[in-house]
PDB file of C-alpha atoms in Angstrom:
ATOM      1  CA  UNK A   1      87.311  71.660  96.771  1.00 46.00           C
ATOM      2  CA  UNK A   2      85.566  74.314  94.655  1.00 49.00           C
ATOM      3  CA  UNK A   3      84.267  73.385  91.219  1.00 52.00           C
ATOM      4  CA  UNK A   4      86.315  76.134  89.544  1.00 54.00           C
ATOM      5  CA  UNK A   5      89.633  74.876  90.911  1.00 54.00           C
ATOM      6  CA  UNK A   6      90.372  72.356  88.116  1.00 51.00           C
ATOM      7  CA  UNK A   7      89.616  75.070  85.553  1.00 51.00           C
ATOM      8  CA  UNK A   8      92.085  77.478  87.209  1.00 54.00           C
ATOM      9  CA  UNK A   9      94.778  74.796  87.404  1.00 49.00           C
ATOM     10  CA  UNK A  10      94.226  73.911  83.753  1.00 46.00           C
ATOM     11  CA  UNK A  11      94.596  77.562  82.760  1.00 47.00           C
ATOM     12  CA  UNK A  12      97.883  77.810  84.655  1.00 48.00           C
ATOM     13  CA  UNK A  13      99.383  74.819  82.903  1.00 41.00           C
ATOM     14  CA  UNK A  14      98.037  75.918  79.512  1.00 38.00           C
ATOM     15  CA  UNK A  15      99.629  79.329  79.950  1.00 44.00           C
ATOM     16  CA  UNK A  16     103.023  77.828  80.777  1.00 42.00           C
ATOM     17  CA  UNK A  17     102.799  75.620  77.689  1.00 37.00           C
ATOM     18  CA  UNK A  18     102.003  78.656  75.535  1.00 38.00           C
ATOM     19  CA  UNK A  19     104.829  80.661  77.075  1.00 44.00           C
ATOM     20  CA  UNK A  20     107.327  77.928  76.286  1.00 38.00           C
ATOM     21  CA  UNK A  21     106.757  78.310  72.566  1.00 31.00           C
ATOM     22  CA  UNK A  22     105.911  81.997  72.257  1.00 38.00           C
ATOM     23  CA  UNK A  23     108.256  84.978  72.604  1.00 39.00           C
ATOM     24  CA  UNK A  24     106.791  87.734  74.760  1.00 41.00           C
ATOM     25  CA  UNK A  25     108.284  90.718  73.038  1.00 43.00           C
ATOM     26  CA  UNK A  26     109.814  89.428  69.819  1.00 44.00           C
ATOM     27  CA  UNK A  27     112.464  92.145  70.144  1.00 44.00           C
ATOM     28  CA  UNK A  28     116.241  91.736  70.245  1.00 36.00           C
ATOM     29  CA  UNK A  29     117.937  92.132  73.597  1.00 43.00           C
ATOM     30  CA  UNK A  30     118.969  95.670  74.446  1.00 44.00           C
ATOM     31  CA  UNK A  31     121.922  96.391  76.731  1.00 60.00           C
ATOM     32  CA  UNK A  32     120.868  97.345  80.235  1.00 76.00           C
ATOM     33  CA  UNK A  33     123.306 100.261  80.134  1.00 84.00           C
ATOM     34  CA  UNK A  34     121.078 102.065  77.641  1.00 87.00           C
ATOM     35  CA  UNK A  35     118.195 101.880  80.079  1.00 94.00           C
ATOM     36  CA  UNK A  36     120.216 103.480  82.860  1.00 94.00           C
ATOM     37  CA  UNK A  37     120.096 106.839  81.079  1.00 94.00           C
ATOM     38  CA  UNK A  38     116.311 106.792  80.920  1.00 95.00           C
ATOM     39  CA  UNK A  39     116.057 105.520  84.486  1.00 96.00           C
ATOM     40  CA  UNK A  40     118.184 108.356  85.833  1.00 95.00           C
ATOM     41  CA  UNK A  41     117.574 111.186  83.329  1.00 96.00           C
ATOM     42  CA  UNK A  42     114.485 110.430  81.243  1.00 96.00           C
ATOM     43  CA  UNK A  43     114.533 110.570  77.449  1.00 95.00           C
ATOM     44  CA  UNK A  44     113.982 114.291  76.859  1.00 95.00           C
ATOM     45  CA  UNK A  45     110.803 113.601  74.870  1.00 95.00           C
ATOM     46  CA  UNK A  46     108.227 113.436  77.626  1.00 96.00           C
ATOM     47  CA  UNK A  47     109.391 110.436  79.633  1.00 97.00           C
ATOM     48  CA  UNK A  48     110.624 111.603  83.035  1.00 97.00           C
ATOM     49  CA  UNK A  49     113.370 109.728  84.872  1.00 97.00           C
ATOM     50  CA  UNK A  50     112.089 106.446  86.303  1.00 97.00           C
ATOM     51  CA  UNK A  51     113.977 107.118  89.533  1.00 96.00           C
ATOM     52  CA  UNK A  52     111.567 109.952  90.369  1.00 96.00           C
ATOM     53  CA  UNK A  53     109.007 107.339  91.454  1.00 96.00           C
ATOM     54  CA  UNK A  54     110.805 104.000  91.389  1.00 95.00           C
ATOM     55  CA  UNK A  55     114.224 105.041  92.677  1.00 88.00           C
ATOM     56  CA  UNK A  56     117.489 104.788  90.765  1.00 77.00           C
ATOM     57  CA  UNK A  57     117.953 101.263  92.128  1.00 87.00           C
ATOM     58  CA  UNK A  58     114.338 100.346  91.424  1.00 93.00           C
ATOM     59  CA  UNK A  59     113.371 100.126  95.110  1.00 91.00           C
ATOM     60  CA  UNK A  60     110.158 102.079  94.597  1.00 92.00           C
ATOM     61  CA  UNK A  61     108.594 104.211  97.323  1.00 91.00           C
ATOM     62  CA  UNK A  62     106.568 101.755  99.430  1.00 90.00           C
ATOM     63  CA  UNK A  63     104.969 104.393 101.650  1.00 88.00           C
ATOM     64  CA  UNK A  64     103.062 105.913  98.737  1.00 91.00           C
ATOM     65  CA  UNK A  65     102.577 102.699  96.773  1.00 93.00           C
ATOM     66  CA  UNK A  66     105.165 103.176  94.019  1.00 95.00           C
ATOM     67  CA  UNK A  67     106.250  99.608  93.228  1.00 95.00           C
ATOM     68  CA  UNK A  68     109.664  98.014  93.294  1.00 94.00           C
ATOM     69  CA  UNK A  69     110.974  97.173  89.794  1.00 96.00           C
ATOM     70  CA  UNK A  70     114.420  95.798  90.658  1.00 94.00           C
ATOM     71  CA  UNK A  71     114.686  92.111  89.877  1.00 91.00           C
ATOM     72  CA  UNK A  72     111.499  91.882  87.813  1.00 93.00           C
ATOM     73  CA  UNK A  73     111.844  90.076  84.510  1.00 94.00           C
ATOM     74  CA  UNK A  74     112.451  92.209  81.429  1.00 95.00           C
ATOM     75  CA  UNK A  75     109.556  90.533  79.637  1.00 95.00           C
ATOM     76  CA  UNK A  76     107.103  91.369  82.401  1.00 95.00           C
ATOM     77  CA  UNK A  77     108.164  95.020  82.585  1.00 97.00           C
ATOM     78  CA  UNK A  78     107.937  95.393  78.803  1.00 97.00           C
ATOM     79  CA  UNK A  79     104.479  93.814  78.857  1.00 95.00           C
ATOM     80  CA  UNK A  80     103.300  96.381  81.420  1.00 96.00           C
ATOM     81  CA  UNK A  81     104.887  99.354  79.633  1.00 98.00           C
ATOM     82  CA  UNK A  82     103.274  98.247  76.382  1.00 97.00           C
ATOM     83  CA  UNK A  83      99.915  97.985  78.160  1.00 96.00           C
ATOM     84  CA  UNK A  84     100.276 101.502  79.588  1.00 97.00           C
ATOM     85  CA  UNK A  85     101.243 102.799  76.151  1.00 98.00           C
ATOM     86  CA  UNK A  86      98.377 101.200  74.207  1.00 96.00           C
ATOM     87  CA  UNK A  87      95.679 101.816  76.809  1.00 94.00           C
ATOM     88  CA  UNK A  88      95.365  98.235  77.988  1.00 93.00           C
ATOM     89  CA  UNK A  89      96.326  99.469  81.449  1.00 94.00           C
ATOM     90  CA  UNK A  90      95.612 103.011  82.632  1.00 92.00           C
ATOM     91  CA  UNK A  91      97.495 105.158  85.120  1.00 94.00           C
ATOM     92  CA  UNK A  92      97.667 108.945  85.471  1.00 95.00           C
ATOM     93  CA  UNK A  93     101.475 109.054  85.580  1.00 95.00           C
ATOM     94  CA  UNK A  94     102.595 105.848  83.873  1.00 97.00           C
ATOM     95  CA  UNK A  95     100.438 106.042  80.757  1.00 97.00           C
ATOM     96  CA  UNK A  96     102.001 109.248  79.351  1.00 98.00           C
ATOM     97  CA  UNK A  97     105.499 108.092  80.322  1.00 98.00           C
ATOM     98  CA  UNK A  98     105.096 104.770  78.537  1.00 98.00           C
ATOM     99  CA  UNK A  99     103.680 106.469  75.446  1.00 98.00           C
ATOM    100  CA  UNK A 100     106.750 108.736  75.333  1.00 98.00           C
ATOM    101  CA  UNK A 101     109.086 105.727  75.249  1.00 97.00           C
ATOM    102  CA  UNK A 102     109.861 103.933  71.994  1.00 96.00           C
ATOM    103  CA  UNK A 103     109.634 100.110  71.982  1.00 96.00           C
ATOM    104  CA  UNK A 104     113.443  99.911  72.145  1.00 95.00           C
ATOM    105  CA  UNK A 105     113.526 102.342  75.075  1.00 96.00           C
ATOM    106  CA  UNK A 106     110.954 100.265  76.949  1.00 97.00           C
ATOM    107  CA  UNK A 107     113.085  97.177  76.388  1.00 96.00           C
ATOM    108  CA  UNK A 108     116.201  99.027  77.541  1.00 96.00           C
ATOM    109  CA  UNK A 109     114.581 100.248  80.758  1.00 96.00           C
ATOM    110  CA  UNK A 110     113.224  96.770  81.411  1.00 96.00           C
ATOM    111  CA  UNK A 111     116.663  95.214  80.943  1.00 95.00           C
ATOM    112  CA  UNK A 112     118.147  97.765  83.321  1.00 95.00           C
ATOM    113  CA  UNK A 113     115.718  97.012  86.139  1.00 95.00           C
ATOM    114  CA  UNK A 114     115.875  93.258  85.560  1.00 93.00           C
ATOM    115  CA  UNK A 115     119.619  93.428  86.168  1.00 92.00           C
ATOM    116  CA  UNK A 116     119.241  95.553  89.306  1.00 92.00           C
ATOM    117  CA  UNK A 117     119.469  93.837  92.682  1.00 86.00           C
ATOM    118  CA  UNK A 118     116.245  93.898  94.605  1.00 76.00           C
ATOM    119  CA  UNK A 119     116.913  96.151  97.605  1.00 72.00           C
ATOM    120  CA  UNK A 120     116.256  95.186 101.188  1.00 75.00           C
ATOM    121  CA  UNK A 121     112.712  95.843 102.336  1.00 70.00           C
ATOM    122  CA  UNK A 122     112.577  99.024 104.440  1.00 69.00           C
ATOM    123  CA  UNK A 123     111.052  99.076 107.905  1.00 73.00           C
ATOM    124  CA  UNK A 124     107.323  98.423 107.864  1.00 83.00           C
ATOM    125  CA  UNK A 125     104.611  99.262 110.338  1.00 86.00           C
ATOM    126  CA  UNK A 126     103.768  96.479 112.795  1.00 90.00           C
ATOM    127  CA  UNK A 127     100.950  94.141 111.800  1.00 93.00           C
ATOM    128  CA  UNK A 128      99.128  91.639 113.968  1.00 95.00           C
ATOM    129  CA  UNK A 129     100.253  88.017 113.838  1.00 96.00           C
ATOM    130  CA  UNK A 130      96.807  86.739 112.899  1.00 97.00           C
ATOM    131  CA  UNK A 131      96.845  88.803 109.705  1.00 97.00           C
ATOM    132  CA  UNK A 132     100.310  87.573 108.750  1.00 97.00           C
ATOM    133  CA  UNK A 133      99.342  83.986 109.498  1.00 98.00           C
ATOM    134  CA  UNK A 134      96.258  84.280 107.299  1.00 98.00           C
ATOM    135  CA  UNK A 135      98.350  85.746 104.504  1.00 98.00           C
ATOM    136  CA  UNK A 136     100.863  82.916 104.794  1.00 97.00           C
ATOM    137  CA  UNK A 137      98.115  80.301 104.498  1.00 98.00           C
ATOM    138  CA  UNK A 138      96.636  81.950 101.408  1.00 98.00           C
ATOM    139  CA  UNK A 139     100.074  82.271  99.821  1.00 97.00           C
ATOM    140  CA  UNK A 140     101.057  78.688 100.587  1.00 97.00           C
ATOM    141  CA  UNK A 141      97.793  76.714 100.504  1.00 97.00           C
ATOM    142  CA  UNK A 142      95.074  78.948  99.089  1.00 97.00           C
ATOM    143  CA  UNK A 143      91.481  78.420 100.216  1.00 95.00           C
ATOM    144  CA  UNK A 144      90.198  75.433  98.309  1.00 91.00           C
ATOM    145  CA  UNK A 145      86.783  75.581  99.975  1.00 93.00           C
ATOM    146  CA  UNK A 146      86.118  78.686  97.862  1.00 93.00           C
ATOM    147  CA  UNK A 147      88.098  77.588  94.808  1.00 93.00           C
ATOM    148  CA  UNK A 148      91.033  79.848  95.624  1.00 94.00           C
ATOM    149  CA  UNK A 149      94.463  78.458  94.601  1.00 95.00           C
ATOM    150  CA  UNK A 150      97.646  79.330  96.463  1.00 97.00           C
ATOM    151  CA  UNK A 151      99.374  82.504  95.325  1.00 97.00           C
ATOM    152  CA  UNK A 152     102.613  80.525  95.209  1.00 96.00           C
ATOM    153  CA  UNK A 153     101.328  78.355  92.383  1.00 95.00           C
ATOM    154  CA  UNK A 154     101.930  81.228  89.969  1.00 95.00           C
ATOM    155  CA  UNK A 155     104.249  83.566  91.898  1.00 96.00           C
ATOM    156  CA  UNK A 156     106.597  80.919  93.291  1.00 95.00           C
ATOM    157  CA  UNK A 157     106.777  79.353  96.764  1.00 91.00           C
ATOM    158  CA  UNK A 158     108.762  82.266  98.196  1.00 92.00           C
ATOM    159  CA  UNK A 159     107.053  85.004  96.186  1.00 95.00           C
ATOM    160  CA  UNK A 160     110.024  85.327  93.848  1.00 93.00           C
ATOM    161  CA  UNK A 161     107.868  85.329  90.735  1.00 93.00           C
ATOM    162  CA  UNK A 162     107.880  83.078  87.680  1.00 92.00           C
ATOM    163  CA  UNK A 163     108.971  84.939  84.553  1.00 87.00           C
ATOM    164  CA  UNK A 164     107.754  86.171  82.209  1.00 88.00           C
ATOM    165  CA  UNK A 165     104.126  86.620  83.278  1.00 88.00           C
ATOM    166  CA  UNK A 166     104.062  86.309  87.053  1.00 93.00           C
ATOM    167  CA  UNK A 167     106.007  89.055  88.866  1.00 94.00           C
ATOM    168  CA  UNK A 168     107.792  88.735  92.211  1.00 94.00           C
ATOM    169  CA  UNK A 169     105.666  89.718  95.188  1.00 95.00           C
ATOM    170  CA  UNK A 170     108.193  89.311  97.990  1.00 94.00           C
ATOM    171  CA  UNK A 171     109.327  92.660  99.358  1.00 92.00           C
ATOM    172  CA  UNK A 172     106.873  94.584  97.187  1.00 94.00           C
ATOM    173  CA  UNK A 173     105.070  97.657  98.524  1.00 93.00           C
ATOM    174  CA  UNK A 174     102.170  96.589 100.744  1.00 95.00           C
ATOM    175  CA  UNK A 175     100.127  99.551  99.602  1.00 96.00           C
ATOM    176  CA  UNK A 176     100.838  98.737  95.965  1.00 97.00           C
ATOM    177  CA  UNK A 177      99.875  95.065  96.385  1.00 97.00           C
ATOM    178  CA  UNK A 178      96.558  96.023  97.988  1.00 97.00           C
ATOM    179  CA  UNK A 179      95.843  98.571  95.264  1.00 97.00           C
ATOM    180  CA  UNK A 180      96.501  96.077  92.485  1.00 97.00           C
ATOM    181  CA  UNK A 181      94.414  93.319  94.067  1.00 98.00           C
ATOM    182  CA  UNK A 182      91.577  95.809  94.435  1.00 97.00           C
ATOM    183  CA  UNK A 183      92.034  96.872  90.808  1.00 96.00           C
ATOM    184  CA  UNK A 184      91.748  93.244  89.658  1.00 95.00           C
ATOM    185  CA  UNK A 185      88.676  92.738  91.877  1.00 95.00           C
ATOM    186  CA  UNK A 186      86.952  95.842  90.552  1.00 94.00           C
ATOM    187  CA  UNK A 187      87.748  95.161  86.905  1.00 92.00           C
ATOM    188  CA  UNK A 188      89.963  98.254  86.674  1.00 93.00           C
ATOM    189  CA  UNK A 189      92.963  96.155  85.712  1.00 93.00           C
ATOM    190  CA  UNK A 190      92.778  93.557  82.953  1.00 90.00           C
ATOM    191  CA  UNK A 191      95.089  91.854  80.487  1.00 87.00           C
ATOM    192  CA  UNK A 192      96.125  89.033  82.812  1.00 87.00           C
ATOM    193  CA  UNK A 193      97.088  85.768  81.071  1.00 85.00           C
ATOM    194  CA  UNK A 194      93.954  83.666  80.644  1.00 88.00           C
ATOM    195  CA  UNK A 195      92.234  85.974  83.196  1.00 90.00           C
ATOM    196  CA  UNK A 196      93.941  84.144  86.033  1.00 91.00           C
ATOM    197  CA  UNK A 197      94.254  87.174  88.319  1.00 95.00           C
ATOM    198  CA  UNK A 198      90.733  88.323  87.561  1.00 94.00           C
ATOM    199  CA  UNK A 199      89.364  84.983  88.738  1.00 94.00           C
ATOM    200  CA  UNK A 200      91.618  84.734  91.791  1.00 95.00           C
ATOM    201  CA  UNK A 201      91.134  88.314  92.992  1.00 96.00           C
ATOM    202  CA  UNK A 202      87.352  88.030  92.669  1.00 95.00           C
ATOM    203  CA  UNK A 203      87.426  85.327  95.352  1.00 96.00           C
ATOM    204  CA  UNK A 204      89.294  87.461  97.913  1.00 97.00           C
ATOM    205  CA  UNK A 205      87.495  89.524 100.534  1.00 97.00           C
ATOM    206  CA  UNK A 206      88.892  92.735 102.045  1.00 97.00           C
ATOM    207  CA  UNK A 207      90.538  90.974 104.969  1.00 97.00           C
ATOM    208  CA  UNK A 208      92.217  88.441 102.687  1.00 98.00           C
ATOM    209  CA  UNK A 209      93.541  91.185 100.395  1.00 98.00           C
ATOM    210  CA  UNK A 210      95.046  92.937 103.417  1.00 97.00           C
ATOM    211  CA  UNK A 211      96.521  89.686 104.741  1.00 98.00           C
ATOM    212  CA  UNK A 212      98.176  88.660 101.460  1.00 98.00           C
ATOM    213  CA  UNK A 213      99.604  92.155 100.911  1.00 97.00           C
ATOM    214  CA  UNK A 214     100.975  92.324 104.462  1.00 97.00           C
ATOM    215  CA  UNK A 215     102.537  88.867 104.196  1.00 97.00           C
ATOM    216  CA  UNK A 216     104.332  89.371 100.896  1.00 96.00           C
ATOM    217  CA  UNK A 217     105.500  92.889 101.755  1.00 95.00           C
ATOM    218  CA  UNK A 218     107.393  91.430 104.710  1.00 93.00           C
ATOM    219  CA  UNK A 219     109.166  88.673 102.800  1.00 93.00           C
ATOM    220  CA  UNK A 220     112.757  89.424 101.738  1.00 89.00           C
ATOM    221  CA  UNK A 221     113.117  90.036  97.996  1.00 86.00           C
ATOM    222  CA  UNK A 222     115.431  87.773  96.039  1.00 69.00           C
ATOM    223  CA  UNK A 223     119.074  88.894  96.083  1.00 46.00           C
ATOM    224  CA  UNK A 224     119.837  88.965  92.379  1.00 49.00           C
ATOM    225  CA  UNK A 225     121.325  91.228  89.757  1.00 41.00           C
ATOM    226  CA  UNK A 226     123.733  94.087  90.369  1.00 45.00           C
ATOM    227  CA  UNK A 227     123.963  96.832  92.947  1.00 46.00           C
ATOM    228  CA  UNK A 228     122.818 100.231  91.568  1.00 46.00           C
TER     229      UNK A 228
END
């Protein structure tokens, strides 16, 4: 077992303890209905309709790497929108959209997508069984010889996510998952709780990134929330 493994495990448990006593947004709940207007029409002040890239039901567009939002926790979505707005996370399209949304509008959009039912995963290109098997092992067991914990320790045994900080991976765009893992590896994405993803992603090679992304993209997303 790698020497860094106890440190990673300790960080995970410390984060959960912190989350139990700290509110993520500190904002009052906003009705999901208010977010539906922004999701389908934009806000008329620079924020285009979310459905243009993420779909009205939050299914995303997997083929081009636009992520699924349906079923993600409100707190996680708000955290990401805030990061895009304040420069903690950069993206050509999302940064200006997030900046054009007020804090209440971000919370409303997040509540809307949290309440949406995660859609069925569309047909995906065939992938070899060896790649899927490798992804399943990494998701379930990790690779302790290199100090790599299982993805499921933070994202749940079935990839359903653990709110508020760890998003669902099951049924997410394969292209998006690969892009984000590469961003963590290259230091282009930061702001992860206790740098957990930075540490984990740095231990993955190209083949492992591809295997994990392929595996989770082919898992069924959780059936929760409402039909949109």
